[in-house]
Tab-separated table of C-alpha atoms in Angstrom:
chain	number	residue	atom	x	y	z
A	1	MET	CA	9.381	-17.845	8.655
A	2	PHE	CA	7.663	-14.703	8.031
A	3	ASP	CA	11.438	-12.528	7.679
A	4	LEU	CA	10.536	-9.316	6.388
A	5	SER	CA	14.059	-8.639	5.650
A	6	GLY	CA	14.085	-5.667	2.982
A	7	LYS	CA	11.230	-4.347	2.679
A	8	THR	CA	9.990	-0.695	3.774
A	9	ALA	CA	6.911	-0.934	6.300
A	10	LEU	CA	4.538	2.650	6.622
A	11	VAL	CA	2.858	2.374	9.692
A	12	THR	CA	-0.147	5.015	10.189
A	13	GLY	CA	-1.091	6.491	13.193
A	14	ALA	CA	2.331	4.078	15.477
A	15	SER	CA	2.429	5.637	17.678
A	16	ARG	CA	0.665	3.901	20.615
A	17	GLY	CA	-1.951	1.950	21.019
A	18	ILE	CA	-2.733	-0.523	18.277
A	19	GLY	CA	-0.075	0.983	16.082
A	20	SER	CA	2.742	0.934	18.457
A	21	GLY	CA	2.598	-3.055	19.084
A	22	VAL	CA	2.304	-3.779	14.816
A	23	ALA	CA	5.937	-0.785	14.160
A	24	ARG	CA	7.711	-3.262	16.912
A	25	ARG	CA	7.055	-6.597	15.245
A	26	LEU	CA	7.164	-5.460	11.946
A	27	ALA	CA	10.582	-4.099	12.907
A	28	ALA	CA	11.285	-7.102	14.569
A	29	ALA	CA	10.824	-9.057	11.367
A	30	GLY	CA	13.269	-7.109	9.693
A	31	ALA	CA	11.312	-4.776	7.633
A	32	PHE	CA	12.431	-0.454	7.973
A	33	VAL	CA	9.566	0.747	9.581
A	34	TRP	CA	8.296	4.129	9.529
A	35	VAL	CA	6.398	5.598	12.741
A	36	HIS	CA	3.579	8.180	11.899
A	37	TYR	CA	2.846	10.694	13.930
A	38	ASN	CA	0.129	13.400	13.235
A	39	ALA	CA	0.820	15.021	16.727
A	40	SER	CA	2.227	12.682	19.561
A	41	ARG	CA	5.435	13.535	17.781
A	42	ASP	CA	7.415	12.555	21.509
A	43	SER	CA	5.732	9.247	21.697
A	44	ALA	CA	6.551	8.565	17.380
A	45	ASP	CA	9.748	9.736	17.961
A	46	ALA	CA	10.416	7.546	21.188
A	47	LEU	CA	9.132	4.439	19.699
A	48	ALA	CA	11.512	4.603	16.710
A	49	ALA	CA	14.215	5.659	19.713
A	50	GLU	CA	13.283	1.877	21.389
A	51	ILE	CA	13.211	-0.270	18.083
A	52	ARG	CA	16.555	0.799	16.944
A	53	THR	CA	17.640	0.693	20.486
A	54	ASN	CA	16.492	-3.341	20.049
A	55	GLY	CA	18.884	-3.867	17.135
A	56	GLY	CA	15.684	-2.497	14.265
A	57	LYS	CA	15.515	0.239	11.699
A	58	ALA	CA	12.754	2.922	12.206
A	59	GLU	CA	11.929	6.180	11.432
A	60	VAL	CA	9.544	8.734	11.922
A	61	ILE	CA	6.917	10.391	9.571
A	62	GLY	CA	4.503	12.325	10.303
A	63	GLY	CA	1.717	14.325	8.092
A	64	ASN	CA	-2.358	14.508	8.569
A	65	VAL	CA	-3.546	11.557	6.671
A	66	ALA	CA	-6.958	13.198	5.527
A	67	GLN	CA	-5.339	15.955	3.521
A	68	PRO	CA	-4.081	14.345	0.037
A	69	GLU	CA	-1.615	17.265	0.491
A	70	ALA	CA	0.069	16.130	3.284
A	71	VAL	CA	-0.176	12.173	2.247
A	72	GLU	CA	1.988	13.472	-0.858
A	73	ALA	CA	4.377	14.848	0.918
A	74	MET	CA	4.755	12.174	3.289
A	75	PHE	CA	5.172	9.101	1.289
A	76	ALA	CA	7.820	12.094	-1.268
A	77	THR	CA	9.977	11.426	2.207
A	78	ILE	CA	9.821	8.042	2.670
A	79	GLU	CA	10.555	6.922	-1.216
A	80	ALA	CA	13.859	9.326	-1.471
A	81	GLN	CA	15.258	6.026	0.908
A	82	ALA	CA	12.991	3.427	-0.446
A	83	PRO	CA	8.647	1.962	-2.046
A	84	VAL	CA	6.484	1.296	0.519
A	85	ASP	CA	6.467	-2.533	0.723
A	86	ILE	CA	4.295	-2.619	3.684
A	87	LEU	CA	1.012	-0.477	4.216
A	88	VAL	CA	-0.603	-0.541	7.018
A	89	ASN	CA	-3.355	1.662	7.305
A	90	ASN	CA	-3.959	1.903	11.295
A	91	ALA	CA	-4.280	5.624	11.640
A	92	GLY	CA	-8.096	6.298	13.310
A	93	ILE	CA	-9.813	8.661	15.341
A	94	ASN	CA	-13.326	7.766	17.461
A	95	ILE	CA	-15.721	10.806	18.928
A	96	GLU	CA	-18.913	9.293	20.421
A	97	GLN	CA	-22.065	10.691	19.816
A	98	HIS	CA	-25.237	9.935	19.596
A	99	LEU	CA	-25.629	11.009	15.269
A	100	VAL	CA	-28.088	13.540	15.876
A	101	ARG	CA	-25.800	15.932	17.939
A	102	MET	CA	-22.310	15.496	16.183
A	103	SER	CA	-21.992	18.074	14.643
A	104	ASP	CA	-20.926	18.073	10.567
A	105	GLU	CA	-17.577	18.526	10.962
A	106	GLU	CA	-18.028	16.286	13.275
A	107	ILE	CA	-18.674	13.617	10.934
A	108	GLN	CA	-16.278	15.026	8.119
A	109	ALA	CA	-13.094	14.218	10.553
A	110	VAL	CA	-13.976	10.747	11.273
A	111	LEU	CA	-14.785	10.192	7.623
A	112	SER	CA	-11.525	12.058	6.753
A	113	THR	CA	-8.913	10.375	8.889
A	114	ASN	CA	-10.721	6.292	9.239
A	115	LEU	CA	-11.933	6.148	5.579
A	116	PHE	CA	-10.492	8.705	3.599
A	117	GLY	CA	-6.909	8.820	4.614
A	118	THR	CA	-6.836	5.019	4.200
A	119	ILE	CA	-8.132	5.568	0.662
A	120	TYR	CA	-5.833	8.636	0.444
A	121	CYS	CA	-2.163	7.344	1.095
A	122	THR	CA	-3.076	3.485	-0.073
A	123	ARG	CA	-3.908	5.242	-3.510
A	124	ARG	CA	-0.631	6.674	-3.048
A	125	ALA	CA	1.406	3.531	-2.202
A	126	LEU	CA	-0.360	1.474	-5.591
A	127	PRO	CA	2.445	2.823	-8.133
A	128	ASN	CA	5.174	1.279	-6.499
A	129	MET	CA	3.227	-1.931	-4.795
A	130	ARG	CA	2.419	-2.441	-8.498
A	131	LYS	CA	6.083	-2.071	-10.617
A	132	ALA	CA	7.212	-4.059	-7.606
A	133	ARG	CA	4.950	-6.736	-8.747
A	134	TRP	CA	4.442	-6.679	-5.020
A	135	GLY	CA	2.231	-5.300	-1.708
A	136	ARG	CA	0.646	-6.118	1.224
A	137	LEU	CA	-2.078	-3.630	2.776
A	138	VAL	CA	-3.825	-4.520	6.058
A	139	HIS	CA	-6.716	-1.857	6.947
A	140	MET	CA	-7.313	-1.812	10.782
A	141	SER	CA	-11.235	-2.118	10.750
A	142	SER	CA	-13.293	-3.175	13.897
A	143	ILE	CA	-15.389	-4.800	15.755
A	144	VAL	CA	-17.834	-3.264	15.677
A	145	ALA	CA	-17.730	-2.406	11.976
A	146	ASN	CA	-20.019	-6.021	12.653
A	147	LEU	CA	-21.742	-5.253	15.497
A	148	GLY	CA	-22.595	-2.077	15.292
A	149	SER	CA	-22.513	0.293	18.394
A	150	PRO	CA	-24.106	2.946	20.286
A	151	MET	CA	-23.282	6.083	19.989
A	152	GLN	CA	-20.496	5.348	17.696
A	153	THR	CA	-22.797	5.305	14.428
A	154	ILE	CA	-20.005	7.113	11.651
A	155	TYR	CA	-16.818	5.844	13.706
A	156	CYS	CA	-19.277	2.095	12.525
A	157	THR	CA	-19.518	3.341	9.051
A	158	SER	CA	-16.482	4.632	8.118
A	159	LYS	CA	-14.830	0.920	9.579
A	160	SER	CA	-16.943	-1.286	8.071
A	161	ALA	CA	-16.845	0.246	4.545
A	162	LEU	CA	-13.298	-0.703	4.481
A	163	PHE	CA	-14.351	-3.803	3.862
A	164	GLY	CA	-15.750	-2.674	0.814
A	165	PHE	CA	-12.574	-1.255	0.022
A	166	SER	CA	-10.155	-3.952	0.197
A	167	LYS	CA	-12.468	-6.874	-1.081
A	168	ALA	CA	-12.461	-4.075	-4.433
A	169	LEU	CA	-8.615	-3.588	-4.550
A	170	THR	CA	-7.980	-7.585	-4.266
A	171	LYS	CA	-10.078	-8.153	-7.728
A	172	GLU	CA	-7.605	-4.780	-8.837
A	173	TYR	CA	-4.181	-5.650	-7.280
A	174	ALA	CA	-4.187	-10.159	-6.850
A	175	ASN	CA	-2.663	-9.801	-10.180
A	176	ARG	CA	0.249	-8.003	-9.157
A	177	GLY	CA	0.959	-10.095	-6.143
A	178	ILE	CA	-0.227	-7.058	-4.582
A	179	THR	CA	-2.833	-8.207	-1.053
A	180	SER	CA	-5.447	-5.827	0.664
A	181	ASN	CA	-6.889	-7.415	4.173
A	182	VAL	CA	-8.914	-6.005	6.776
A	183	ILE	CA	-8.177	-6.527	10.631
A	184	MET	CA	-11.099	-6.582	13.296
A	185	PRO	CA	-10.116	-5.791	16.486
A	186	GLY	CA	-12.288	-6.427	19.496
A	187	LEU	CA	-11.457	-4.825	23.036
A	188	ILE	CA	-8.088	-4.569	23.104
A	189	ASP	CA	-5.962	-3.345	25.989
A	190	THR	CA	-5.064	0.200	24.954
A	191	ASP	CA	-4.885	3.871	26.991
A	192	MET	CA	-8.427	4.229	25.476
A	193	THR	CA	-10.258	0.960	27.013
A	194	ARG	CA	-7.983	1.549	30.208
A	195	ALA	CA	-10.166	4.986	30.854
A	196	MET	CA	-13.172	3.097	30.736
A	197	PRO	CA	-16.231	2.845	32.860
A	198	GLU	CA	-14.976	-0.323	35.162
A	199	GLU	CA	-18.532	-1.478	34.462
A	200	GLN	CA	-18.332	-1.103	30.907
A	201	LEU	CA	-15.548	-2.468	31.118
A	202	LYS	CA	-17.041	-6.064	32.620
A	203	ALA	CA	-20.325	-5.771	30.392
A	204	ILE	CA	-17.934	-6.486	27.083
A	205	LEU	CA	-15.796	-8.618	29.535
A	206	ALA	CA	-18.809	-11.288	30.297
A	207	GLY	CA	-19.403	-11.261	26.386
A	208	ILE	CA	-15.730	-12.867	24.572
A	209	PRO	CA	-15.255	-16.340	25.167
A	210	ALA	CA	-11.742	-15.963	26.132
A	211	GLY	CA	-12.292	-14.314	29.169
A	212	ARG	CA	-9.618	-11.243	28.721
A	213	MET	CA	-9.092	-7.885	26.934
A	214	GLY	CA	-6.659	-8.832	23.495
A	215	THR	CA	-3.284	-7.311	24.106
A	216	THR	CA	-1.124	-4.671	20.751
A	217	GLU	CA	0.754	-7.881	20.251
A	218	ASP	CA	-2.348	-10.180	19.767
A	219	ILE	CA	-2.970	-7.402	16.294
A	220	ALA	CA	0.629	-7.169	15.485
A	221	ALA	CA	1.153	-11.128	15.382
A	222	ALA	CA	-1.969	-11.207	12.847
A	223	VAL	CA	-1.045	-7.601	10.675
A	224	HIS	CA	2.758	-9.978	10.876
A	225	PHE	CA	1.693	-12.835	8.695
A	226	LEU	CA	-1.129	-11.214	6.954
A	227	VAL	CA	2.252	-9.208	4.885
A	228	SER	CA	4.475	-12.002	5.254
A	229	PRO	CA	5.590	-13.511	2.196
A	230	GLU	CA	4.174	-16.832	3.740
A	231	ALA	CA	0.636	-14.865	3.401
A	232	SER	CA	0.809	-14.964	-0.949
A	233	PHE	CA	-2.366	-16.542	-1.150
A	234	ILE	CA	-4.900	-14.062	1.270
A	235	SER	CA	-6.641	-11.266	-0.424
A	236	GLY	CA	-9.923	-9.137	0.669
A	237	ALA	CA	-10.225	-11.390	4.018
A	238	GLU	CA	-11.773	-10.294	7.000
A	239	ILE	CA	-9.789	-11.458	10.284
A	240	ALA	CA	-11.455	-11.180	13.663
A	241	VAL	CA	-9.201	-10.827	16.314
A	242	ASN	CA	-11.126	-10.716	18.862
A	243	GLY	CA	-11.128	-13.458	21.635
A	244	GLY	CA	-14.405	-15.013	19.965
A	245	ALA	CA	-16.516	-12.283	20.683
A	246	LEU	CA	-19.638	-12.548	18.470
């Protein structure tokens, strides 16, 4: 079950954190994985090498998903080998700051990467998915998209917009065998969370019924299921992977 042999997957923001866990998982399931990066080329190269060492298939692709011309170049390179069957829109940034103190450039940076980057990549992947009458789109949101979070107003905005985006895609493309779903990770054990102040971390953990942080493997497992052939009747869903946090 959940075999992805013969499928080509693009995981954006895959050089570290959640994206790297997703790339490993999809490669282990048989997919040819394109490990996308924007700035962290060395990390992306190391991950692709690790996947190949473990018997998987992976290549590295770079580009800024916030720039349509960069997205076009990325897909042209990938499609020279095979069209994208699975797109995991994981690339994202966060700038923590009170809204009134955020510059126009900071607001634009967050929205451009998190929201417009997702739109540009999805738009570019869809034509071949439509032709094949098969495709899987997964958009990485966050628990704060529903809960809100201080100092993250624009981040929350960008992540909550993915709900409407995904539901509309479902209405347009479900009859072409293309599914679109959103995953909302909770507190996940990554470099970012390890850098959080201890007291802040304890306060967040106290609100998680499972009593622990999630792992990148927890998120990767959810992505793996949603992009598998077995999940063909699941579209427009918003899946919380958060240990029961409300």
